[in-house]
Coordinates of C-alpha atoms in Angstrom, one line a residue:
Chain E
M6 CA 121.2 174.0 167.5
T7 CA 118.0 172.2 168.2
F8 CA 119.5 171.2 171.5
I9 CA 120.1 174.8 172.6
S10 CA 116.7 176.0 171.3
L11 CA 115.0 173.3 173.4
F12 CA 117.2 174.2 176.4
N13 CA 114.2 175.0 178.7
Y14 CA 112.7 171.5 178.2
W15 CA 116.1 169.8 179.0
A16 CA 116.4 171.9 182.2
V17 CA 112.9 171.0 183.2
I18 CA 113.4 167.3 182.5
A19 CA 116.7 167.3 184.5
L20 CA 115.0 169.0 187.5
M21 CA 112.0 166.7 187.3
M22 CA 114.0 163.6 187.3
T23 CA 116.1 164.9 190.2
G24 CA 113.0 165.6 192.3
Y25 CA 111.4 162.3 191.4
Y26 CA 114.6 160.4 192.3
C27 CA 114.7 162.1 195.6
M28 CA 111.1 161.1 196.4
I29 CA 111.5 157.5 195.5
V30 CA 115.0 156.6 196.7
R31 CA 115.4 158.7 199.9
G32 CA 114.1 157.1 203.1
N33 CA 114.2 160.4 205.0
M34 CA 110.8 162.0 204.9
L35 CA 112.2 165.6 204.9
K36 CA 114.2 164.7 201.8
K37 CA 111.1 163.3 200.2
V38 CA 109.3 166.6 200.8
I39 CA 112.3 168.4 199.3
G40 CA 112.2 166.1 196.3
L41 CA 108.5 166.8 196.0
G42 CA 109.2 170.5 196.0
I43 CA 111.8 170.2 193.2
F44 CA 109.5 168.0 191.1
Q45 CA 106.6 170.5 191.4
T46 CA 108.9 173.5 190.7
S47 CA 110.1 171.9 187.5
V48 CA 106.5 171.8 186.2
F49 CA 106.1 175.4 187.1
I50 CA 109.1 176.3 185.0
L51 CA 107.8 174.3 182.1
F52 CA 104.6 176.3 182.2
I53 CA 106.3 179.7 182.6
S54 CA 108.9 179.1 179.9
A55 CA 106.1 178.2 177.5
G56 CA 104.7 181.7 178.0
K57 CA 107.9 183.5 176.8
V58 CA 107.7 185.2 173.4
I59 CA 111.1 185.7 171.8
G60 CA 111.7 189.4 171.5
G61 CA 108.7 190.1 173.7
S62 CA 108.9 192.4 176.7
T63 CA 107.4 192.0 180.1
P64 CA 103.6 192.2 180.0
V65 CA 103.3 195.7 181.3
L66 CA 101.6 198.3 179.1
R67 CA 104.1 201.1 178.0
E68 CA 105.0 203.1 175.0
G69 CA 107.3 201.8 172.2
V70 CA 106.6 198.2 172.9
S71 CA 104.2 196.1 170.8
T72 CA 105.2 192.5 171.5
Y73 CA 104.6 191.1 175.0
S74 CA 105.3 187.8 176.6
N75 CA 102.2 185.8 177.5
P76 CA 101.2 186.7 181.1
L77 CA 98.6 184.0 181.5
P78 CA 101.0 181.1 182.4
H79 CA 102.5 183.3 185.2
V80 CA 99.0 183.9 186.6
I81 CA 98.1 180.3 186.4
I82 CA 101.4 179.2 188.0
L83 CA 100.9 181.7 190.8
T84 CA 97.9 179.6 191.8
A85 CA 99.9 176.3 191.3
I86 CA 102.7 177.7 193.5
V87 CA 100.2 178.5 196.3
V88 CA 98.9 174.9 196.0
G89 CA 102.5 173.6 196.1
I90 CA 103.2 175.6 199.3
A91 CA 100.1 174.3 200.9
T92 CA 101.1 170.7 200.0
T93 CA 104.6 171.2 201.4
A94 CA 103.1 172.7 204.6
V95 CA 100.8 169.8 205.1
A96 CA 103.6 167.3 204.4
L97 CA 105.9 169.1 206.9
A98 CA 103.1 169.2 209.5
L99 CA 102.6 165.4 209.1
T100 CA 106.3 164.9 209.3
V101 CA 106.4 166.7 212.7
R102 CA 103.5 164.5 213.9
I103 CA 105.2 161.3 212.7
R104 CA 108.3 162.3 214.5
E105 CA 106.3 162.8 217.7
A106 CA 104.5 159.5 217.3
Y107 CA 107.4 157.3 216.1
G108 CA 110.6 159.1 217.2
S109 CA 112.0 158.9 213.7
I110 CA 111.3 160.1 210.2
D111 CA 113.1 157.4 208.4
D112 CA 111.0 155.0 206.2
D113 CA 112.8 151.8 207.4
D114 CA 112.4 152.6 211.2
I115 CA 108.8 153.5 210.7
D116 CA 108.1 150.3 208.7
D117 CA 109.6 148.3 211.5
A118 CA 107.4 150.1 214.1
A119 CA 104.3 149.7 211.9
E120 CA 105.0 146.0 211.7
E121 CA 105.1 145.8 215.4
D122 CA 101.8 147.7 215.6
D123 CA 100.3 145.1 213.2
R124 CA 101.3 142.3 215.5
V125 CA 99.7 143.8 218.6
Chain I
M15 CA 65.5 177.3 183.4
S16 CA 67.8 180.3 183.8
S17 CA 67.2 180.3 187.5
I18 CA 68.6 176.7 187.8
T19 CA 71.6 177.8 185.8
E20 CA 72.3 180.5 188.3
L21 CA 71.7 178.2 191.2
M22 CA 74.0 175.5 189.8
P23 CA 77.4 176.9 191.0
F24 CA 76.0 176.9 194.6
V25 CA 76.4 173.1 194.7
V26 CA 80.2 173.9 195.0
L27 CA 79.9 177.3 196.7
I28 CA 77.7 176.2 199.6
P29 CA 80.2 173.7 201.1
L30 CA 83.1 175.9 200.1
I31 CA 81.7 178.9 202.1
A32 CA 80.3 176.8 204.9
G33 CA 83.8 175.2 205.5
P34 CA 85.6 178.3 206.8
V35 CA 82.5 179.3 208.8
C36 CA 82.7 175.8 210.5
V37 CA 86.1 176.6 211.9
L38 CA 84.7 179.5 213.8
L39 CA 81.8 177.5 215.4
P40 CA 82.4 176.3 218.9
G41 CA 81.5 172.9 220.4
R42 CA 80.4 169.7 218.8
G43 CA 76.8 170.4 217.8
L44 CA 77.0 173.5 215.7
P45 CA 79.8 172.5 213.2
W46 CA 78.0 169.2 212.5
L47 CA 74.7 170.9 212.1
L48 CA 76.1 173.4 209.6
A49 CA 77.9 170.7 207.6
T50 CA 74.8 168.5 207.4
F51 CA 72.7 171.5 206.4
A52 CA 75.2 172.6 203.7
M53 CA 75.3 169.1 202.2
T54 CA 71.6 168.6 202.3
T55 CA 71.0 172.0 200.5
A56 CA 73.7 171.1 198.0
F57 CA 71.9 167.7 197.4
I58 CA 68.6 169.4 196.8
I59 CA 70.2 171.8 194.2
A60 CA 72.1 168.9 192.6
A61 CA 68.8 167.0 192.2
L62 CA 67.2 170.0 190.6
V63 CA 70.2 170.4 188.3
L64 CA 70.0 166.8 187.2
A65 CA 66.3 167.2 186.5
A66 CA 66.9 170.3 184.5
V67 CA 69.7 168.6 182.5
F68 CA 67.4 165.7 181.7
D69 CA 64.8 168.2 180.5
G70 CA 66.8 170.7 178.5
G71 CA 70.4 169.5 177.9
T72 CA 73.7 171.2 179.0
L73 CA 73.7 174.0 181.5
R74 CA 76.5 176.6 181.3
Y75 CA 77.4 179.2 183.8
A76 CA 80.2 181.7 183.0
F77 CA 81.8 183.1 186.2
G78 CA 81.9 186.9 186.4
D79 CA 80.1 187.1 183.0
W80 CA 83.4 186.5 181.2
P81 CA 82.5 184.5 178.1
P82 CA 83.9 180.9 178.2
P83 CA 87.2 180.6 176.3
V84 CA 88.6 183.5 178.4
G85 CA 86.7 183.1 181.7
I86 CA 86.0 180.0 183.8
E87 CA 82.8 178.3 183.1
Y88 CA 80.8 175.6 184.8
R89 CA 79.5 173.3 182.2
V90 CA 77.1 170.6 183.4
D91 CA 75.7 167.8 181.3
A92 CA 74.2 164.5 182.3
A93 CA 77.6 163.0 183.2
N94 CA 78.6 165.6 185.8
A95 CA 75.1 166.2 187.2
F96 CA 74.9 162.4 187.8
V97 CA 78.3 162.3 189.7
A98 CA 77.4 165.5 191.6
L99 CA 74.1 163.8 192.7
L100 CA 76.0 160.8 194.0
I101 CA 78.5 162.9 196.0
T102 CA 76.0 165.2 197.6
G103 CA 73.5 162.4 198.2
V104 CA 75.9 160.1 199.9
S105 CA 77.4 162.8 202.1
A106 CA 74.0 164.1 203.1
I107 CA 73.1 160.6 204.4
L108 CA 76.5 159.9 205.9
L109 CA 77.0 163.1 207.9
P110 CA 74.0 162.5 210.2
W111 CA 75.2 158.9 210.6
G112 CA 78.7 159.8 211.5
K113 CA 78.0 162.2 214.4
P114 CA 78.5 159.8 217.4
L115 CA 81.4 158.1 215.7
V116 CA 83.2 161.4 215.1
D117 CA 82.5 162.4 218.8
D118 CA 84.1 159.1 219.7
E119 CA 87.1 159.2 217.3
V120 CA 87.8 162.9 217.0
P121 CA 86.8 164.4 220.4
E122 CA 88.5 167.7 220.1
R123 CA 88.4 170.6 217.6
Q124 CA 85.5 169.3 215.6
G125 CA 85.0 172.7 214.0
S126 CA 88.1 172.3 211.9
F127 CA 87.4 168.6 211.3
Y128 CA 84.0 169.4 209.7
A129 CA 85.5 172.3 207.9
L130 CA 88.0 169.9 206.3
V131 CA 85.1 167.5 205.4
L132 CA 83.2 170.3 203.7
I133 CA 86.3 171.6 201.8
A134 CA 87.1 168.1 200.6
L135 CA 83.6 167.7 199.3
A136 CA 83.6 171.1 197.8
G137 CA 86.8 170.2 196.0
L138 CA 85.3 167.0 194.6
L139 CA 82.1 168.8 193.5
G140 CA 84.3 171.5 191.9
I141 CA 86.2 168.9 189.9
T142 CA 82.9 167.5 188.8
L143 CA 81.2 170.6 187.6
T144 CA 83.9 172.8 186.1
G145 CA 84.6 173.0 182.4
D146 CA 88.1 174.4 182.8
V147 CA 91.1 172.0 182.9
F148 CA 93.2 174.2 185.2
N149 CA 90.3 174.5 187.6
V150 CA 90.2 170.7 187.7
F151 CA 93.8 170.7 188.9
V152 CA 93.2 173.3 191.6
F153 CA 90.0 171.6 192.9
L154 CA 91.8 168.3 192.8
E155 CA 94.5 169.6 195.1
I156 CA 92.0 171.4 197.4
S157 CA 90.1 168.1 197.9
S158 CA 93.3 166.0 198.2
L159 CA 94.9 168.3 200.8
A160 CA 91.7 168.3 202.9
T161 CA 91.6 164.5 202.6
Y162 CA 95.2 164.1 203.7
G163 CA 94.3 166.1 206.8
L164 CA 91.2 164.0 207.5
I165 CA 93.0 160.7 207.2
A166 CA 95.6 161.9 209.7
H167 CA 92.8 162.4 212.2
G168 CA 92.6 158.7 212.7
R169 CA 93.4 157.7 216.3
D170 CA 96.0 155.0 215.3
R171 CA 99.5 156.4 214.7
R172 CA 99.6 154.5 211.5
A173 CA 97.1 157.0 210.2
L174 CA 99.9 159.5 210.0
I175 CA 102.0 157.3 207.8
A176 CA 99.0 156.5 205.6
A177 CA 98.3 160.2 205.2
F178 CA 102.0 161.0 204.4
R179 CA 102.3 158.3 201.8
Y180 CA 99.0 159.2 200.2
L181 CA 100.2 162.8 200.1
I182 CA 103.4 161.8 198.2
M183 CA 101.6 159.6 195.7
G184 CA 98.6 161.9 195.4
T185 CA 100.8 165.0 194.7
V186 CA 102.7 163.1 192.1
G187 CA 99.4 162.2 190.5
A188 CA 98.2 165.7 190.5
T189 CA 101.5 167.1 189.2
F190 CA 101.4 164.6 186.4
L191 CA 97.9 166.0 185.5
L192 CA 99.5 169.5 185.6
I193 CA 102.2 168.4 183.2
G194 CA 99.4 167.1 180.9
I195 CA 97.6 170.4 181.2
A196 CA 100.8 172.3 180.4
V197 CA 101.2 170.3 177.2
L198 CA 97.6 171.0 176.2
Y199 CA 98.1 174.7 177.0
I200 CA 101.3 174.9 175.0
L201 CA 99.6 173.2 172.0
T202 CA 96.3 175.1 172.0
G203 CA 96.7 178.3 174.2
S204 CA 93.5 177.5 175.9
L205 CA 92.3 176.0 179.1
N206 CA 88.6 175.5 178.4
M207 CA 87.8 171.9 177.7
L208 CA 85.5 172.5 174.7
D209 CA 87.9 175.1 173.3
I210 CA 90.9 172.7 173.6
A211 CA 88.9 169.9 171.9
E212 CA 88.3 172.2 168.9
R213 CA 91.8 173.5 168.6
L214 CA 93.8 170.3 169.1
P215 CA 95.9 169.3 166.1
V216 CA 94.6 165.8 166.3
G217 CA 95.0 164.8 162.6
E218 CA 98.8 165.5 162.6
G219 CA 99.6 163.0 165.3
S220 CA 101.8 165.2 167.5
R221 CA 104.3 163.5 169.8
A222 CA 103.7 166.2 172.4
L223 CA 100.0 165.4 172.5
D224 CA 100.7 161.7 173.0
V225 CA 102.9 162.6 175.9
G226 CA 100.2 164.9 177.4
L227 CA 97.6 162.1 177.2
G228 CA 100.0 159.6 178.8
F229 CA 100.7 161.9 181.7
I230 CA 97.0 162.7 182.3
V231 CA 96.0 159.0 182.2
V232 CA 98.8 157.9 184.6
G233 CA 98.2 160.9 186.9
L234 CA 94.5 160.2 187.2
S235 CA 95.1 156.5 187.5
I236 CA 97.0 157.1 190.7
K237 CA 94.0 159.1 192.1
L238 CA 91.7 156.4 190.8
A239 CA 93.7 153.7 192.6
L240 CA 93.9 151.6 189.5
F241 CA 96.2 148.5 189.9
P242 CA 99.3 148.8 190.2
L243 CA 98.9 152.4 191.4
H244 CA 96.6 151.5 194.3
H245 CA 99.2 151.3 197.0
W246 CA 98.1 154.4 198.9
L247 CA 94.4 153.3 199.2
P248 CA 94.2 150.3 201.6
N249 CA 96.1 152.1 204.5
A250 CA 94.4 155.4 203.9
Y251 CA 90.9 153.8 204.1
T252 CA 91.8 151.6 207.0
Y253 CA 93.2 154.1 209.5
A254 CA 91.0 157.1 208.6
P255 CA 88.1 157.9 211.0
S256 CA 85.0 155.8 210.1
L257 CA 83.1 158.7 208.6
I258 CA 86.0 159.6 206.4
S259 CA 86.5 156.0 205.2
A260 CA 82.9 155.8 204.2
L261 CA 82.8 159.3 202.5
I262 CA 86.0 159.0 200.5
A263 CA 85.3 155.4 199.5
A264 CA 82.0 156.4 198.1
T265 CA 83.2 159.6 196.3
A266 CA 86.9 160.3 195.8
T267 CA 87.8 157.5 193.3
K268 CA 84.6 158.0 191.5
V269 CA 85.4 161.6 190.8
A270 CA 88.9 160.7 189.6
L271 CA 87.3 158.2 187.1
Y272 CA 84.8 160.8 185.9
V273 CA 87.6 163.3 185.2
L274 CA 89.6 160.6 183.4
L275 CA 86.6 159.9 181.2
R276 CA 86.1 163.6 180.6
F277 CA 89.7 163.9 179.4
I278 CA 89.7 160.8 177.3
F279 CA 86.3 161.4 175.6
D280 CA 85.7 165.1 175.6
V281 CA 89.1 166.9 175.6
F282 CA 91.2 164.4 173.5
G283 CA 88.2 162.7 171.8
P284 CA 87.8 158.9 171.7
A285 CA 89.0 158.8 168.0
Y286 CA 92.4 160.2 169.1
S287 CA 92.7 158.7 172.6
F288 CA 92.2 155.1 171.6
T289 CA 94.4 155.2 168.5
A290 CA 97.3 157.3 169.8
L291 CA 98.1 155.0 172.7
P292 CA 97.1 151.4 173.2
L293 CA 94.7 152.8 175.8
A294 CA 91.9 150.2 175.4
A295 CA 94.2 147.2 175.7
G296 CA 96.2 148.8 178.5
L297 CA 93.1 149.8 180.5
M298 CA 91.6 146.4 180.0
A299 CA 94.8 144.6 181.3
L300 CA 95.0 146.9 184.3
A301 CA 91.3 146.5 185.0
I302 CA 91.5 142.8 185.0
G303 CA 94.6 143.1 187.2
S304 CA 92.7 145.3 189.6
M305 CA 89.7 142.8 189.8
F306 CA 91.9 139.8 190.6
V307 CA 94.6 141.4 192.8
G308 CA 92.0 143.4 194.7
S309 CA 89.7 140.5 195.3
W310 CA 92.5 138.1 196.2
L311 CA 94.1 140.5 198.7
A312 CA 90.6 141.3 200.2
I313 CA 90.3 137.5 200.9
L314 CA 93.6 137.5 202.7
Q315 CA 92.9 140.4 205.0
S316 CA 92.2 139.9 208.7
N317 CA 91.1 143.5 209.2
L318 CA 87.5 144.4 208.2
K319 CA 88.2 148.0 206.9
R320 CA 91.3 146.9 205.0
M321 CA 89.3 144.1 203.4
L322 CA 86.7 146.6 202.2
A323 CA 89.5 148.9 200.9
Y324 CA 91.0 146.1 198.8
S325 CA 87.5 145.3 197.5
S326 CA 87.3 148.9 196.4
V327 CA 90.4 148.3 194.2
A328 CA 88.6 145.4 192.6
Q329 CA 85.5 147.4 192.0
V330 CA 87.5 150.2 190.3
G331 CA 88.5 147.4 188.0
Y332 CA 84.9 146.7 186.9
M333 CA 84.4 150.4 186.2
V334 CA 87.6 150.7 184.1
L335 CA 86.7 147.4 182.3
G336 CA 83.5 149.0 181.0
V337 CA 85.5 152.0 179.6
S338 CA 88.1 149.7 178.0
L339 CA 85.4 148.1 175.8
T340 CA 85.2 151.5 173.9
T341 CA 81.5 151.2 173.3
V342 CA 78.6 153.3 174.5
S343 CA 77.1 150.3 176.3
G344 CA 80.5 149.7 178.1
L345 CA 80.6 153.4 179.1
T346 CA 77.1 153.1 180.4
A347 CA 78.0 150.1 182.5
S348 CA 81.0 152.1 183.9
F349 CA 78.8 155.0 184.9
L350 CA 76.2 152.7 186.3
H351 CA 78.7 150.9 188.4
L352 CA 80.3 154.2 189.5
F353 CA 77.0 155.2 191.0
N354 CA 76.0 151.9 192.4
H355 CA 79.4 151.2 193.9
G356 CA 79.2 154.5 195.6
L357 CA 75.9 153.4 197.2
M358 CA 77.1 149.9 198.2
K359 CA 80.5 150.9 199.5
A360 CA 78.9 153.7 201.6
A361 CA 76.5 151.1 203.1
L362 CA 79.3 148.6 203.7
F363 CA 81.7 151.1 205.3
A364 CA 78.9 152.6 207.3
S365 CA 77.9 149.3 208.8
A366 CA 81.5 148.3 209.3
G367 CA 82.0 151.7 211.1
L368 CA 79.2 150.7 213.5
M369 CA 80.8 147.4 214.3
V370 CA 84.1 149.1 214.9
Y371 CA 82.4 151.7 217.0
R372 CA 80.9 149.0 219.3
C373 CA 83.7 146.4 219.3
G374 CA 86.6 148.9 219.5
G375 CA 88.8 146.9 217.1
M376 CA 88.8 146.3 213.3
G377 CA 90.2 142.8 213.4
M378 CA 88.0 139.8 212.5
N379 CA 88.7 138.4 216.0
D380 CA 86.9 141.3 217.5
L381 CA 83.9 140.6 215.4
R382 CA 83.5 137.0 216.5
G383 CA 79.9 136.3 217.4
I384 CA 78.6 139.8 217.5
G385 CA 75.8 138.9 215.0
R386 CA 73.4 138.1 217.8
Q387 CA 74.2 141.2 219.7
M388 CA 74.0 143.6 216.7
P389 CA 71.5 141.9 214.4
W390 CA 70.4 145.0 212.6
T391 CA 73.9 146.2 211.8
L392 CA 75.1 142.8 210.6
T393 CA 71.9 142.3 208.5
A394 CA 72.6 145.7 206.8
F395 CA 76.2 144.6 206.2
A396 CA 75.1 141.3 204.7
L397 CA 72.5 142.9 202.4
A398 CA 74.9 145.6 201.2
G399 CA 77.4 142.7 200.7
V400 CA 74.8 140.9 198.5
S401 CA 74.7 144.1 196.4
L402 CA 78.5 144.1 196.2
V403 CA 78.5 140.5 195.0
G404 CA 75.9 141.3 192.5
L405 CA 72.9 139.1 193.2
P406 CA 69.4 140.1 192.1
P407 CA 67.5 142.2 193.0
T408 CA 70.2 144.7 194.0
A409 CA 72.0 147.6 192.4
G410 CA 75.1 145.6 192.1
F411 CA 73.3 143.0 190.0
I412 CA 72.1 145.7 187.6
S413 CA 75.6 147.1 187.0
K414 CA 77.1 143.7 186.6
W415 CA 74.3 142.7 184.2
Y416 CA 75.0 145.8 182.0
L417 CA 78.7 145.2 182.2
L418 CA 78.3 141.6 181.0
T419 CA 75.9 142.6 178.3
A420 CA 78.4 145.2 177.1
A421 CA 81.2 142.6 177.1
V422 CA 79.0 140.2 175.0
D423 CA 78.0 143.0 172.6
A424 CA 81.7 143.8 172.1
G425 CA 82.4 140.2 171.3
Q426 CA 84.6 139.7 174.4
L427 CA 82.9 136.6 175.8
W428 CA 85.9 135.6 178.0
L429 CA 85.4 138.7 180.1
V430 CA 82.1 137.2 181.3
A431 CA 84.0 134.4 183.0
L432 CA 86.5 136.7 184.6
V433 CA 83.7 138.9 186.1
L434 CA 81.9 135.9 187.4
I435 CA 85.0 134.5 189.0
T436 CA 85.8 137.8 190.8
S437 CA 82.2 138.0 191.9
L438 CA 82.5 134.6 193.5
M439 CA 85.7 135.9 195.3
A440 CA 83.6 138.8 196.6
L441 CA 81.0 136.4 197.8
F442 CA 83.7 134.5 199.6
Y443 CA 85.0 137.5 201.6
I444 CA 81.6 138.9 202.4
A445 CA 80.4 135.5 203.5
R446 CA 83.4 135.0 205.7
V447 CA 82.5 138.2 207.7
V448 CA 78.9 137.0 208.0
E449 CA 80.1 133.5 209.1
I450 CA 82.5 134.9 211.8
A451 CA 79.9 137.3 213.2
W452 CA 76.8 135.0 213.1
M453 CA 78.0 131.4 213.3
Q454 CA 80.9 131.6 215.7
P455 CA 80.4 131.9 219.5
R456 CA 81.4 135.1 221.2
P457 CA 84.6 134.5 223.2
D458 CA 84.0 134.5 227.0
D459 CA 86.6 137.2 227.7
A460 CA 85.4 139.5 225.0
P461 CA 83.7 142.7 226.1
A462 CA 79.9 142.8 225.8
V463 CA 78.5 144.6 222.8
E464 CA 74.9 145.8 222.2
E465 CA 73.0 147.1 219.2
V466 CA 73.5 150.7 218.4
H467 CA 70.8 153.3 218.7
W468 CA 68.2 153.4 215.8
T469 CA 69.3 156.9 214.8
L470 CA 72.6 155.4 213.8
L471 CA 71.0 152.5 212.0
L472 CA 68.5 154.6 210.0
P473 CA 71.0 156.2 207.6
V474 CA 72.7 152.8 207.0
W475 CA 69.4 151.2 206.3
V476 CA 68.5 154.1 204.0
L477 CA 71.7 153.3 202.0
V478 CA 70.8 149.5 202.0
A479 CA 67.3 150.3 200.9
A480 CA 68.7 152.5 198.1
N481 CA 70.8 149.5 197.0
F482 CA 67.6 147.5 196.6
W483 CA 65.5 150.3 195.3
F484 CA 68.0 150.9 192.4
G485 CA 68.1 147.2 191.8
I486 CA 64.4 147.2 191.1
D487 CA 63.6 150.7 189.8
T488 CA 66.4 151.5 187.4
R489 CA 64.9 154.5 185.7
L490 CA 67.2 157.0 187.5
T491 CA 70.4 155.0 187.4
V492 CA 70.2 153.4 184.0
G493 CA 68.6 156.5 182.5
G494 CA 71.3 158.7 184.0
A495 CA 74.2 156.4 183.1
T496 CA 72.9 156.1 179.5
R497 CA 72.6 159.9 179.1
A498 CA 76.0 160.4 180.8
A499 CA 77.6 158.0 178.4
E500 CA 75.9 159.6 175.4
A501 CA 76.9 163.1 176.6
L502 CA 80.5 162.0 177.0
S503 CA 80.9 160.1 173.8
S504 CA 78.6 162.5 171.8
G505 CA 77.9 159.8 169.2
A506 CA 81.6 159.1 168.4
L507 CA 81.5 155.5 169.7
P508 CA 79.7 152.5 168.3

């Protein structure tokens, strides 16, 4: 029963670890960016699920409803999502530039190329 | 008094508004002029704010007249006013210095370049002044994103890789901070720092709270480049344009340290932070690791800017070491070194930037024998190096003196030996540059170099003079650091 009542936290942790694994293990920069996106989204879900009030309705004022879910986490996370999009955009722009400069977006290839740069 | 309170938010707002305007300005002169003007104005306001804080205590400004727990407030005490003065002061000196170097390294689209500089600085100042934890996260990301872009402006293609890897690590750090903030919000339902501190269920020893503290400490340690999380720093500093290396070396890690202290001491409270996790022992071990690994790797480098970058890792170690003593005198030493290291690293990176500007390369071989051609630059580097090593009468000596006194007061005599050994290592790598530049002959096939124009030297020498000034007249630095430490710990530490 505790397991099910804490379902949102388990989901968040599973997503978080998936994203983190992607970022660390994958050599492909696009996959790293995707992992970063999953990692950030899991934290957004953590925030939003914390704002849910059981039995509460959507935070829109109307008749016959007295319990509302907390709208503040949604508003906060809206900002965090914008920040996340900006991060992804910068990361993708950098990936494009790296592809132009190195002809590859794989960590190993780039490390080899960077070592050659060091020798010059 | 009230007029200063109303003026205070403009320290952040002026660069934040001037940034987008910069994008629209054509050519090379106007964006630079606006950026310099904006940072100088912000510096004057920051100085007034610090004076007002010294006079009358904490300043509070509620945005949109919403009272603090609901709305966002800027809350400035001695600790943030002191850090804000460092950021605005160093950038107001470095921007005039960097003009010809930026013309050289970033020839096109300078409007957007200076816009990024202003936005990065506005973000750092926002982190410093705000009293709202979510605002800290947003400003942290604003300044970080602008910094990634600035690092990618470096001419070497390795700058792109450095920026991308910094982006990955920096975003993980910021997201860790966000997880910590989420835990705080779930436990208290508030985002205002003071409000959280009042509402936290500290006595009950909540597991969630421990986790939140852990995430915040680790997340900010990445931003702070504390060993072993410093991996992003050396390449980022090395391949960024010279102006950016100097600016972020003097400001970015200092702000991260300030926020970490704000969380440990004001939001969680030292009584909780240092008992819930073995934070004092952990920070001390990592600080010592930073000092030794940073100094050792600095000695091994053959690239001037990378050497200075690793030296920054070592210096972060000194700052964190002061905190880990968990005494007011240790915290004072940390704040003192935070300010003084900003000054000395700005001077070192600025003079290194001039050498790179003239020699074209950053390798030690390029610097062979340039001492006679560029005596003023090399002398500035050597004198700033003296401050880094910590010889009297420099600012570096004062901060090391306070750090050693704090260690002795805390009964940790063995730390004295470690600090002295790492100072000798610093002496070694600074002396090596001086030796290569002054004592060795210039190779015959090397291109001729000449001394840079005095307008470029003047800001560097102002920074060097500041290093000596604050080594002799310590009223501002020691007074500010003491008040900052007292404001943060509010009497809870021995």
